């Protein structure tokens, strides 16, 4: 029988809500809807247990993690599943590097630390990475803050046999993934890109935070697009993110591509995408967790090549 992966989560927001509810749903239903890889190295999507959770919201601290994920301002909907209490109270998280030892001690028994706090808090993200290294735990950075792109940190994790995956999720079916695919298709069919842009609107707290702290996220989106077209940095514009509370956990994206085909004739494409943003994160996190756990159990530290396509800004991309 496969031993379940023991995961600690940082951030008890919408993405964690979507992940925990989804795990419960798939365990109970056996459904494979929305799952790309039912198993990874023998680990199924239900083979994950949360053993620790960290947050800074006073309303969530002390609550069972399965209760805290439904507290405002979280707005991801309840899925059609029975979510039993995890018996894991939410612990006060870090705001700087001063509590690294405390968090490292709280990670006893965990195999993977999933950092799913808001982007734009680089010092905090790096502090959690240090706590994971101290505790001997694999680390996944789902934010655009540079953690795995630091070569010296990557060398330390590799030497310790600890996986370090990041930075920033390429959502299961999000704006960057779709935009990337369209740019690749253009190049494959021989069209010349003239210009392109994307606009992203959302109603989660992460969107509100990114409106105030957009810098690392914008660069991360450009990193994802430049993997499809090296000229993207000059020809593709990423508009500032927009926060619209009435969208709740939905994200709405608008894409435009202007190109030229044979005879320099014009080609124009406009696309609208609407998704539940936290679902897109959970659909990728479920794979990153299993990749990290498998690598840890095999003693493979550092970056895992199989995770590259799941990330916007893997090691080697711009900061």
PDB file of C-alpha atoms in Angstrom:
ATOM      1  CA  UNK A   1       0.000   0.000   0.000  1.00  0.00           C
ATOM      2  CA  UNK A   2       1.332   3.447  -0.968  1.00  0.00           C
ATOM      3  CA  UNK A   3       2.223   5.683   1.963  1.00  0.00           C
ATOM      4  CA  UNK A   4       0.368   8.969   1.747  1.00  0.00           C
ATOM      5  CA  UNK A   5       2.357  12.155   1.276  1.00  0.00           C
ATOM      6  CA  UNK A   6       2.481  14.351   4.374  1.00  0.00           C
ATOM      7  CA  UNK A   7       2.139  17.994   3.336  1.00  0.00           C
ATOM      8  CA  UNK A   8       2.402  21.267   5.229  1.00  0.00           C
ATOM      9  CA  UNK A   9       0.755  24.324   3.655  1.00  0.00           C
ATOM     10  CA  UNK A  10       1.595  28.004   3.988  1.00  0.00           C
ATOM     11  CA  UNK A  11      -1.438  30.134   3.260  1.00  0.00           C
ATOM     12  CA  UNK A  12      -4.970  29.021   4.093  1.00  0.00           C
ATOM     13  CA  UNK A  13      -6.694  30.862   1.289  1.00  0.00           C
ATOM     14  CA  UNK A  14      -8.651  29.958  -1.814  1.00  0.00           C
ATOM     15  CA  UNK A  15      -5.916  27.832  -3.384  1.00  0.00           C
ATOM     16  CA  UNK A  16      -5.661  25.681  -0.265  1.00  0.00           C
ATOM     17  CA  UNK A  17      -9.454  25.454  -0.125  1.00  0.00           C
ATOM     18  CA  UNK A  18      -9.609  24.208  -3.706  1.00  0.00           C
ATOM     19  CA  UNK A  19      -6.811  21.708  -3.047  1.00  0.00           C
ATOM     20  CA  UNK A  20      -8.201  20.196   0.167  1.00  0.00           C
ATOM     21  CA  UNK A  21     -11.773  20.037  -1.079  1.00  0.00           C
ATOM     22  CA  UNK A  22     -10.626  18.513  -4.356  1.00  0.00           C
ATOM     23  CA  UNK A  23      -8.603  15.800  -2.615  1.00  0.00           C
ATOM     24  CA  UNK A  24     -11.679  14.872  -0.546  1.00  0.00           C
ATOM     25  CA  UNK A  25     -13.909  14.899  -3.638  1.00  0.00           C
ATOM     26  CA  UNK A  26     -11.669  12.574  -5.626  1.00  0.00           C
ATOM     27  CA  UNK A  27     -11.160  10.224  -2.698  1.00  0.00           C
ATOM     28  CA  UNK A  28     -14.901   9.832  -2.246  1.00  0.00           C
ATOM     29  CA  UNK A  29     -16.041   9.774  -5.878  1.00  0.00           C
ATOM     30  CA  UNK A  30     -13.194   8.052  -7.699  1.00  0.00           C
ATOM     31  CA  UNK A  31     -13.774  10.567 -10.499  1.00  0.00           C
ATOM     32  CA  UNK A  32     -10.997  11.413 -12.945  1.00  0.00           C
ATOM     33  CA  UNK A  33     -12.635  14.585 -14.276  1.00  0.00           C
ATOM     34  CA  UNK A  34     -10.106  17.411 -14.505  1.00  0.00           C
ATOM     35  CA  UNK A  35      -7.122  15.189 -13.672  1.00  0.00           C
ATOM     36  CA  UNK A  36      -4.194  14.963 -16.061  1.00  0.00           C
ATOM     37  CA  UNK A  37      -2.167  12.334 -14.212  1.00  0.00           C
ATOM     38  CA  UNK A  38      -4.179   9.964 -11.989  1.00  0.00           C
ATOM     39  CA  UNK A  39      -0.944   8.579 -10.537  1.00  0.00           C
ATOM     40  CA  UNK A  40       2.636   9.827 -10.325  1.00  0.00           C
ATOM     41  CA  UNK A  41       5.145   7.194  -9.227  1.00  0.00           C
ATOM     42  CA  UNK A  42       2.301   5.260  -7.625  1.00  0.00           C
ATOM     43  CA  UNK A  43       0.831   8.264  -5.804  1.00  0.00           C
ATOM     44  CA  UNK A  44      -2.824   9.023  -6.541  1.00  0.00           C
ATOM     45  CA  UNK A  45      -4.540  12.387  -6.133  1.00  0.00           C
ATOM     46  CA  UNK A  46      -6.086  11.190  -2.871  1.00  0.00           C
ATOM     47  CA  UNK A  47      -2.779  10.033  -1.391  1.00  0.00           C
ATOM     48  CA  UNK A  48      -2.073  13.326   0.353  1.00  0.00           C
ATOM     49  CA  UNK A  49      -2.624  14.320   3.989  1.00  0.00           C
ATOM     50  CA  UNK A  50      -2.162  17.813   5.405  1.00  0.00           C
ATOM     51  CA  UNK A  51      -0.176  17.622   8.635  1.00  0.00           C
ATOM     52  CA  UNK A  52       0.526  21.328   9.292  1.00  0.00           C
ATOM     53  CA  UNK A  53      -0.841  24.695   8.165  1.00  0.00           C
ATOM     54  CA  UNK A  54       0.447  28.244   8.602  1.00  0.00           C
ATOM     55  CA  UNK A  55      -1.325  31.584   8.181  1.00  0.00           C
ATOM     56  CA  UNK A  56      -1.127  35.151   9.469  1.00  0.00           C
ATOM     57  CA  UNK A  57      -4.875  35.871   9.693  1.00  0.00           C
ATOM     58  CA  UNK A  58      -5.905  36.018  13.353  1.00  0.00           C
ATOM     59  CA  UNK A  59      -9.354  34.680  12.438  1.00  0.00           C
ATOM     60  CA  UNK A  60      -7.829  31.492  11.019  1.00  0.00           C
ATOM     61  CA  UNK A  61      -5.110  30.797  13.590  1.00  0.00           C
ATOM     62  CA  UNK A  62      -6.186  28.017  15.962  1.00  0.00           C
ATOM     63  CA  UNK A  63      -9.017  26.795  13.724  1.00  0.00           C
ATOM     64  CA  UNK A  64      -8.909  23.381  12.109  1.00  0.00           C
ATOM     65  CA  UNK A  65      -7.569  23.885   8.588  1.00  0.00           C
ATOM     66  CA  UNK A  66     -10.762  22.385   7.128  1.00  0.00           C
ATOM     67  CA  UNK A  67     -12.783  25.124   8.869  1.00  0.00           C
ATOM     68  CA  UNK A  68     -10.363  27.961   8.196  1.00  0.00           C
ATOM     69  CA  UNK A  69     -10.535  27.512   4.405  1.00  0.00           C
ATOM     70  CA  UNK A  70     -14.173  28.678   4.446  1.00  0.00           C
ATOM     71  CA  UNK A  71     -13.624  31.847   6.462  1.00  0.00           C
ATOM     72  CA  UNK A  72     -13.784  35.257   4.738  1.00  0.00           C
ATOM     73  CA  UNK A  73     -12.243  36.671   2.667  1.00  0.00           C
ATOM     74  CA  UNK A  74     -11.970  33.193   1.071  1.00  0.00           C
ATOM     75  CA  UNK A  75     -14.605  32.873  -1.639  1.00  0.00           C
ATOM     76  CA  UNK A  76     -13.931  29.585  -3.433  1.00  0.00           C
ATOM     77  CA  UNK A  77     -17.250  27.656  -3.511  1.00  0.00           C
ATOM     78  CA  UNK A  78     -17.969  24.515  -1.512  1.00  0.00           C
ATOM     79  CA  UNK A  79     -17.523  21.400  -3.629  1.00  0.00           C
ATOM     80  CA  UNK A  80     -19.951  18.480  -3.474  1.00  0.00           C
ATOM     81  CA  UNK A  81     -17.998  16.397  -0.980  1.00  0.00           C
ATOM     82  CA  UNK A  82     -17.762  15.559   2.698  1.00  0.00           C
ATOM     83  CA  UNK A  83     -14.691  17.263   4.121  1.00  0.00           C
ATOM     84  CA  UNK A  84     -13.829  15.665   7.479  1.00  0.00           C
ATOM     85  CA  UNK A  85     -11.885  17.579  10.114  1.00  0.00           C
ATOM     86  CA  UNK A  86      -8.158  17.182   9.586  1.00  0.00           C
ATOM     87  CA  UNK A  87      -7.226  17.591  13.248  1.00  0.00           C
ATOM     88  CA  UNK A  88      -4.663  20.160  12.108  1.00  0.00           C
ATOM     89  CA  UNK A  89      -4.969  23.595  13.739  1.00  0.00           C
ATOM     90  CA  UNK A  90      -3.698  26.562  11.765  1.00  0.00           C
ATOM     91  CA  UNK A  91      -0.440  27.854  13.265  1.00  0.00           C
ATOM     92  CA  UNK A  92       0.758  31.457  13.258  1.00  0.00           C
ATOM     93  CA  UNK A  93       2.953  31.920  10.216  1.00  0.00           C
ATOM     94  CA  UNK A  94       6.048  33.955   9.472  1.00  0.00           C
ATOM     95  CA  UNK A  95       6.181  37.635   8.605  1.00  0.00           C
ATOM     96  CA  UNK A  96      10.006  37.727   8.456  1.00  0.00           C
ATOM     97  CA  UNK A  97      12.987  35.430   9.034  1.00  0.00           C
ATOM     98  CA  UNK A  98      12.861  35.608  12.841  1.00  0.00           C
ATOM     99  CA  UNK A  99      10.640  32.533  13.264  1.00  0.00           C
ATOM    100  CA  UNK A 100      12.451  30.092  10.968  1.00  0.00           C
ATOM    101  CA  UNK A 101      13.467  27.725  13.778  1.00  0.00           C
ATOM    102  CA  UNK A 102       9.921  27.662  15.175  1.00  0.00           C
ATOM    103  CA  UNK A 103       8.449  26.757  11.787  1.00  0.00           C
ATOM    104  CA  UNK A 104      11.155  24.181  11.126  1.00  0.00           C
ATOM    105  CA  UNK A 105      10.260  22.448  14.393  1.00  0.00           C
ATOM    106  CA  UNK A 106       6.564  22.483  13.444  1.00  0.00           C
ATOM    107  CA  UNK A 107       7.416  20.701  10.176  1.00  0.00           C
ATOM    108  CA  UNK A 108       8.391  17.503  11.996  1.00  0.00           C
ATOM    109  CA  UNK A 109       6.680  14.639  10.179  1.00  0.00           C
ATOM    110  CA  UNK A 110       6.051  16.596   6.967  1.00  0.00           C
ATOM    111  CA  UNK A 111       7.665  15.656   3.651  1.00  0.00           C
ATOM    112  CA  UNK A 112       6.640  18.637   1.519  1.00  0.00           C
ATOM    113  CA  UNK A 113       6.057  22.306   2.345  1.00  0.00           C
ATOM    114  CA  UNK A 114       3.697  23.969  -0.135  1.00  0.00           C
ATOM    115  CA  UNK A 115       4.147  27.741  -0.093  1.00  0.00           C
ATOM    116  CA  UNK A 116       0.812  29.131  -1.257  1.00  0.00           C
ATOM    117  CA  UNK A 117       0.776  32.567   0.359  1.00  0.00           C
ATOM    118  CA  UNK A 118       0.241  35.756  -1.677  1.00  0.00           C
ATOM    119  CA  UNK A 119       3.009  36.858  -4.040  1.00  0.00           C
ATOM    120  CA  UNK A 120       5.043  39.977  -3.344  1.00  0.00           C
ATOM    121  CA  UNK A 121       6.485  38.913   0.024  1.00  0.00           C
ATOM    122  CA  UNK A 122       9.923  37.785  -1.053  1.00  0.00           C
ATOM    123  CA  UNK A 123      11.547  37.809   2.392  1.00  0.00           C
ATOM    124  CA  UNK A 124       8.761  35.653   3.801  1.00  0.00           C
ATOM    125  CA  UNK A 125       8.921  33.153   0.923  1.00  0.00           C
ATOM    126  CA  UNK A 126      12.663  32.791   1.333  1.00  0.00           C
ATOM    127  CA  UNK A 127      12.305  32.382   5.105  1.00  0.00           C
ATOM    128  CA  UNK A 128       9.914  29.470   4.634  1.00  0.00           C
ATOM    129  CA  UNK A 129      12.364  27.914   2.178  1.00  0.00           C
ATOM    130  CA  UNK A 130      15.041  28.122   4.875  1.00  0.00           C
ATOM    131  CA  UNK A 131      12.680  26.498   7.378  1.00  0.00           C
ATOM    132  CA  UNK A 132      12.059  23.648   4.938  1.00  0.00           C
ATOM    133  CA  UNK A 133      15.803  23.194   4.387  1.00  0.00           C
ATOM    134  CA  UNK A 134      16.425  23.153   8.141  1.00  0.00           C
ATOM    135  CA  UNK A 135      13.660  20.585   8.674  1.00  0.00           C
ATOM    136  CA  UNK A 136      14.741  18.350   5.775  1.00  0.00           C
ATOM    137  CA  UNK A 137      11.529  18.944   3.830  1.00  0.00           C
ATOM    138  CA  UNK A 138      10.930  19.478   0.084  1.00  0.00           C
ATOM    139  CA  UNK A 139       9.809  23.017  -0.808  1.00  0.00           C
ATOM    140  CA  UNK A 140       7.369  24.185  -3.491  1.00  0.00           C
ATOM    141  CA  UNK A 141       7.076  27.899  -4.229  1.00  0.00           C
ATOM    142  CA  UNK A 142       3.795  28.608  -6.005  1.00  0.00           C
ATOM    143  CA  UNK A 143       4.352  32.401  -5.989  1.00  0.00           C
ATOM    144  CA  UNK A 144       6.251  34.702  -8.325  1.00  0.00           C
ATOM    145  CA  UNK A 145       8.751  35.614  -5.596  1.00  0.00           C
ATOM    146  CA  UNK A 146      12.262  34.419  -6.543  1.00  0.00           C
ATOM    147  CA  UNK A 147      13.181  31.367  -4.471  1.00  0.00           C
ATOM    148  CA  UNK A 148      14.109  28.498  -6.792  1.00  0.00           C
ATOM    149  CA  UNK A 149      15.775  30.991  -9.170  1.00  0.00           C
ATOM    150  CA  UNK A 150      18.515  31.621  -6.613  1.00  0.00           C
ATOM    151  CA  UNK A 151      21.385  29.339  -7.787  1.00  0.00           C
ATOM    152  CA  UNK A 152      23.032  29.195  -4.361  1.00  0.00           C
ATOM    153  CA  UNK A 153      19.817  28.148  -2.647  1.00  0.00           C
ATOM    154  CA  UNK A 154      19.221  25.530  -5.342  1.00  0.00           C
ATOM    155  CA  UNK A 155      22.745  24.151  -4.794  1.00  0.00           C
ATOM    156  CA  UNK A 156      22.108  23.842  -1.053  1.00  0.00           C
ATOM    157  CA  UNK A 157      18.832  21.961  -1.567  1.00  0.00           C
ATOM    158  CA  UNK A 158      20.441  19.709  -4.152  1.00  0.00           C
ATOM    159  CA  UNK A 159      23.359  18.891  -1.850  1.00  0.00           C
ATOM    160  CA  UNK A 160      20.919  18.049   0.957  1.00  0.00           C
ATOM    161  CA  UNK A 161      18.831  15.763  -1.271  1.00  0.00           C
ATOM    162  CA  UNK A 162      15.813  18.063  -0.915  1.00  0.00           C
ATOM    163  CA  UNK A 163      13.622  18.970  -3.919  1.00  0.00           C
ATOM    164  CA  UNK A 164      13.116  22.703  -4.540  1.00  0.00           C
ATOM    165  CA  UNK A 165      10.348  23.427  -7.056  1.00  0.00           C
ATOM    166  CA  UNK A 166       9.418  26.900  -8.291  1.00  0.00           C
ATOM    167  CA  UNK A 167       8.845  29.625  -9.070  1.00  0.00           C
ATOM    168  CA  UNK A 168       5.179  30.472  -9.789  1.00  0.00           C
ATOM    169  CA  UNK A 169       2.514  28.113 -11.030  1.00  0.00           C
ATOM    170  CA  UNK A 170       1.533  27.820 -14.647  1.00  0.00           C
ATOM    171  CA  UNK A 171      -2.169  27.361 -13.888  1.00  0.00           C
ATOM    172  CA  UNK A 172      -3.865  24.199 -15.140  1.00  0.00           C
ATOM    173  CA  UNK A 173      -5.642  26.212 -17.841  1.00  0.00           C
ATOM    174  CA  UNK A 174      -4.848  29.863 -17.252  1.00  0.00           C
ATOM    175  CA  UNK A 175      -3.945  32.932 -19.229  1.00  0.00           C
ATOM    176  CA  UNK A 176      -0.230  32.253 -19.538  1.00  0.00           C
ATOM    177  CA  UNK A 177      -0.743  28.611 -20.584  1.00  0.00           C
ATOM    178  CA  UNK A 178      -3.270  29.586 -23.256  1.00  0.00           C
ATOM    179  CA  UNK A 179      -1.255  32.589 -24.444  1.00  0.00           C
ATOM    180  CA  UNK A 180       1.895  30.458 -24.600  1.00  0.00           C
ATOM    181  CA  UNK A 181       0.131  27.784 -26.660  1.00  0.00           C
ATOM    182  CA  UNK A 182      -1.225  30.340 -29.129  1.00  0.00           C
ATOM    183  CA  UNK A 183       2.190  31.955 -29.592  1.00  0.00           C
ATOM    184  CA  UNK A 184       3.741  28.538 -30.182  1.00  0.00           C
ATOM    185  CA  UNK A 185       1.044  27.716 -32.725  1.00  0.00           C
ATOM    186  CA  UNK A 186       1.745  30.957 -34.565  1.00  0.00           C
ATOM    187  CA  UNK A 187       5.445  30.119 -34.789  1.00  0.00           C
ATOM    188  CA  UNK A 188       4.796  26.517 -35.841  1.00  0.00           C
ATOM    189  CA  UNK A 189       2.512  27.662 -38.687  1.00  0.00           C
ATOM    190  CA  UNK A 190       5.037  30.216 -39.915  1.00  0.00           C
ATOM    191  CA  UNK A 191       3.174  33.399 -38.975  1.00  0.00           C
ATOM    192  CA  UNK A 192       5.036  36.512 -37.825  1.00  0.00           C
ATOM    193  CA  UNK A 193       3.970  38.006 -34.518  1.00  0.00           C
ATOM    194  CA  UNK A 194       3.354  41.746 -34.696  1.00  0.00           C
ATOM    195  CA  UNK A 195       1.974  42.432 -31.219  1.00  0.00           C
ATOM    196  CA  UNK A 196       0.013  40.786 -28.428  1.00  0.00           C
ATOM    197  CA  UNK A 197      -1.389  41.599 -25.015  1.00  0.00           C
ATOM    198  CA  UNK A 198      -3.209  40.022 -22.104  1.00  0.00           C
ATOM    199  CA  UNK A 199      -5.513  41.526 -19.474  1.00  0.00           C
ATOM    200  CA  UNK A 200      -6.376  39.639 -16.260  1.00  0.00           C
ATOM    201  CA  UNK A 201      -9.233  40.427 -13.869  1.00  0.00           C
ATOM    202  CA  UNK A 202     -10.105  38.549 -10.693  1.00  0.00           C
ATOM    203  CA  UNK A 203     -11.890  38.745  -7.364  1.00  0.00           C
ATOM    204  CA  UNK A 204      -9.689  36.784  -4.947  1.00  0.00           C
ATOM    205  CA  UNK A 205      -7.500  38.264  -2.236  1.00  0.00           C
ATOM    206  CA  UNK A 206      -4.457  37.212  -4.241  1.00  0.00           C
ATOM    207  CA  UNK A 207      -5.625  39.454  -7.079  1.00  0.00           C
ATOM    208  CA  UNK A 208      -6.105  42.319  -4.663  1.00  0.00           C
ATOM    209  CA  UNK A 209      -2.603  41.768  -3.284  1.00  0.00           C
ATOM    210  CA  UNK A 210      -1.087  41.597  -6.774  1.00  0.00           C
ATOM    211  CA  UNK A 211      -2.679  44.903  -7.737  1.00  0.00           C
ATOM    212  CA  UNK A 212      -0.575  46.411  -4.930  1.00  0.00           C
ATOM    213  CA  UNK A 213       2.528  44.237  -5.532  1.00  0.00           C
ATOM    214  CA  UNK A 214       2.602  43.556  -9.294  1.00  0.00           C
ATOM    215  CA  UNK A 215       6.316  43.599 -10.117  1.00  0.00           C
ATOM    216  CA  UNK A 216       7.372  39.969  -9.627  1.00  0.00           C
ATOM    217  CA  UNK A 217       4.134  38.646 -11.151  1.00  0.00           C
ATOM    218  CA  UNK A 218       4.498  40.683 -14.332  1.00  0.00           C
ATOM    219  CA  UNK A 219       8.052  39.425 -14.874  1.00  0.00           C
ATOM    220  CA  UNK A 220       6.929  35.863 -14.193  1.00  0.00           C
ATOM    221  CA  UNK A 221       4.196  36.119 -16.840  1.00  0.00           C
ATOM    222  CA  UNK A 222       6.736  37.452 -19.335  1.00  0.00           C
ATOM    223  CA  UNK A 223       9.037  34.542 -18.452  1.00  0.00           C
ATOM    224  CA  UNK A 224       6.261  32.082 -19.304  1.00  0.00           C
ATOM    225  CA  UNK A 225       5.526  33.752 -22.630  1.00  0.00           C
ATOM    226  CA  UNK A 226       9.159  34.096 -23.667  1.00  0.00           C
ATOM    227  CA  UNK A 227       9.471  30.315 -23.469  1.00  0.00           C
ATOM    228  CA  UNK A 228       7.098  30.214 -26.443  1.00  0.00           C
ATOM    229  CA  UNK A 229       8.568  33.162 -28.351  1.00  0.00           C
ATOM    230  CA  UNK A 230      11.906  34.761 -27.445  1.00  0.00           C
ATOM    231  CA  UNK A 231      10.650  38.002 -28.967  1.00  0.00           C
ATOM    232  CA  UNK A 232       7.740  38.090 -26.515  1.00  0.00           C
ATOM    233  CA  UNK A 233       9.545  40.530 -24.219  1.00  0.00           C
ATOM    234  CA  UNK A 234       9.434  43.132 -26.983  1.00  0.00           C
ATOM    235  CA  UNK A 235       6.122  42.314 -28.662  1.00  0.00           C
ATOM    236  CA  UNK A 236       3.838  41.118 -25.840  1.00  0.00           C
ATOM    237  CA  UNK A 237       2.315  43.448 -23.247  1.00  0.00           C
ATOM    238  CA  UNK A 238       0.921  42.282 -19.912  1.00  0.00           C
ATOM    239  CA  UNK A 239      -1.535  44.820 -18.511  1.00  0.00           C
ATOM    240  CA  UNK A 240      -1.632  45.496 -14.751  1.00  0.00           C
ATOM    241  CA  UNK A 241      -3.894  43.040 -12.942  1.00  0.00           C
ATOM    242  CA  UNK A 242      -7.388  44.237 -12.076  1.00  0.00           C
ATOM    243  CA  UNK A 243      -9.204  43.417  -8.823  1.00  0.00           C
ATOM    244  CA  UNK A 244     -13.008  43.181  -9.103  1.00  0.00           C
ATOM    245  CA  UNK A 245     -14.564  41.740  -5.897  1.00  0.00           C
ATOM    246  CA  UNK A 246     -17.812  40.673  -7.585  1.00  0.00           C
ATOM    247  CA  UNK A 247     -15.865  38.119  -9.677  1.00  0.00           C
ATOM    248  CA  UNK A 248     -15.222  36.166  -6.418  1.00  0.00           C
ATOM    249  CA  UNK A 249     -12.927  33.215  -7.213  1.00  0.00           C
ATOM    250  CA  UNK A 250     -13.311  33.636 -10.975  1.00  0.00           C
ATOM    251  CA  UNK A 251     -10.588  35.002 -13.208  1.00  0.00           C
ATOM    252  CA  UNK A 252     -11.487  36.622 -16.527  1.00  0.00           C
ATOM    253  CA  UNK A 253      -8.741  37.085 -19.111  1.00  0.00           C
ATOM    254  CA  UNK A 254      -8.702  38.807 -22.474  1.00  0.00           C
ATOM    255  CA  UNK A 255      -6.021  37.955 -25.046  1.00  0.00           C
ATOM    256  CA  UNK A 256      -5.239  39.680 -28.340  1.00  0.00           C
ATOM    257  CA  UNK A 257      -2.757  38.582 -30.994  1.00  0.00           C
ATOM    258  CA  UNK A 258      -1.918  40.497 -34.149  1.00  0.00           C
ATOM    259  CA  UNK A 259       0.192  38.682 -36.733  1.00  0.00           C
ATOM    260  CA  UNK A 260       1.028  38.474 -40.403  1.00  0.00           C
ATOM    261  CA  UNK A 261       0.749  35.494 -42.700  1.00  0.00           C
ATOM    262  CA  UNK A 262       1.664  34.810 -46.302  1.00  0.00           C
ATOM    263  CA  UNK A 263       2.041  37.955 -48.373  1.00  0.00           C
ATOM    264  CA  UNK A 264       2.191  40.022 -45.159  1.00  0.00           C
ATOM    265  CA  UNK A 265      -1.588  39.754 -44.838  1.00  0.00           C
ATOM    266  CA  UNK A 266      -3.099  40.509 -41.430  1.00  0.00           C
ATOM    267  CA  UNK A 267      -4.267  37.908 -38.907  1.00  0.00           C
ATOM    268  CA  UNK A 268      -6.072  39.017 -35.726  1.00  0.00           C
ATOM    269  CA  UNK A 269      -7.220  36.865 -32.805  1.00  0.00           C
ATOM    270  CA  UNK A 270      -9.211  37.823 -29.686  1.00  0.00           C
ATOM    271  CA  UNK A 271      -9.945  35.318 -26.911  1.00  0.00           C
ATOM    272  CA  UNK A 272     -11.840  35.531 -23.608  1.00  0.00           C
ATOM    273  CA  UNK A 273     -11.129  32.988 -20.870  1.00  0.00           C
ATOM    274  CA  UNK A 274     -13.113  32.554 -17.640  1.00  0.00           C
ATOM    275  CA  UNK A 275     -12.046  30.041 -14.994  1.00  0.00           C
ATOM    276  CA  UNK A 276     -12.071  29.470 -11.232  1.00  0.00           C
ATOM    277  CA  UNK A 277      -8.541  30.670 -10.500  1.00  0.00           C
ATOM    278  CA  UNK A 278      -8.001  28.523  -7.349  1.00  0.00           C
ATOM    279  CA  UNK A 279      -9.014  25.365  -9.240  1.00  0.00           C
ATOM    280  CA  UNK A 280      -6.321  26.112 -11.791  1.00  0.00           C
ATOM    281  CA  UNK A 281      -3.763  26.316  -8.993  1.00  0.00           C
ATOM    282  CA  UNK A 282      -4.940  23.127  -7.271  1.00  0.00           C
ATOM    283  CA  UNK A 283      -4.857  21.198 -10.558  1.00  0.00           C
ATOM    284  CA  UNK A 284      -1.125  21.927 -10.771  1.00  0.00           C
ATOM    285  CA  UNK A 285      -0.282  21.756  -7.061  1.00  0.00           C
ATOM    286  CA  UNK A 286      -1.571  18.184  -6.910  1.00  0.00           C
ATOM    287  CA  UNK A 287       1.130  17.200  -9.430  1.00  0.00           C
ATOM    288  CA  UNK A 288       3.915  19.314  -7.916  1.00  0.00           C
ATOM    289  CA  UNK A 289       3.304  17.783  -4.481  1.00  0.00           C
ATOM    290  CA  UNK A 290       3.547  14.248  -5.829  1.00  0.00           C
ATOM    291  CA  UNK A 291       6.624  15.060  -7.940  1.00  0.00           C
ATOM    292  CA  UNK A 292       8.352  16.604  -4.915  1.00  0.00           C
ATOM    293  CA  UNK A 293       7.435  13.721  -2.601  1.00  0.00           C
ATOM    294  CA  UNK A 294       8.611  11.104  -5.075  1.00  0.00           C
ATOM    295  CA  UNK A 295      11.918  12.919  -5.606  1.00  0.00           C
ATOM    296  CA  UNK A 296      12.409  13.292  -1.842  1.00  0.00           C
ATOM    297  CA  UNK A 297      11.798   9.591  -1.270  1.00  0.00           C
ATOM    298  CA  UNK A 298      14.309   8.787  -4.025  1.00  0.00           C
ATOM    299  CA  UNK A 299      16.889  11.172  -2.564  1.00  0.00           C
ATOM    300  CA  UNK A 300      16.822  13.498  -5.600  1.00  0.00           C
ATOM    301  CA  UNK A 301      17.421  17.084  -4.502  1.00  0.00           C
ATOM    302  CA  UNK A 302      17.132  20.399  -6.316  1.00  0.00           C
ATOM    303  CA  UNK A 303      14.988  21.064  -9.352  1.00  0.00           C
ATOM    304  CA  UNK A 304      12.908  18.265 -10.893  1.00  0.00           C
ATOM    305  CA  UNK A 305      12.860  18.491 -14.689  1.00  0.00           C
ATOM    306  CA  UNK A 306       9.366  16.979 -14.824  1.00  0.00           C
ATOM    307  CA  UNK A 307       8.043  20.036 -12.965  1.00  0.00           C
ATOM    308  CA  UNK A 308       9.312  22.601 -15.490  1.00  0.00           C
ATOM    309  CA  UNK A 309       6.172  22.689 -17.642  1.00  0.00           C
ATOM    310  CA  UNK A 310       4.072  23.342 -14.523  1.00  0.00           C
ATOM    311  CA  UNK A 311       5.921  26.560 -13.669  1.00  0.00           C
ATOM    312  CA  UNK A 312       5.989  30.071 -15.123  1.00  0.00           C
ATOM    313  CA  UNK A 313       9.476  30.935 -13.872  1.00  0.00           C
ATOM    314  CA  UNK A 314      11.610  27.812 -13.411  1.00  0.00           C
ATOM    315  CA  UNK A 315      15.313  28.083 -12.563  1.00  0.00           C
ATOM    316  CA  UNK A 316      17.248  30.032 -15.179  1.00  0.00           C
ATOM    317  CA  UNK A 317      14.483  32.507 -16.047  1.00  0.00           C
ATOM    318  CA  UNK A 318      14.629  36.213 -15.285  1.00  0.00           C
ATOM    319  CA  UNK A 319      13.949  37.717 -11.856  1.00  0.00           C
TER     320      UNK A 319
END
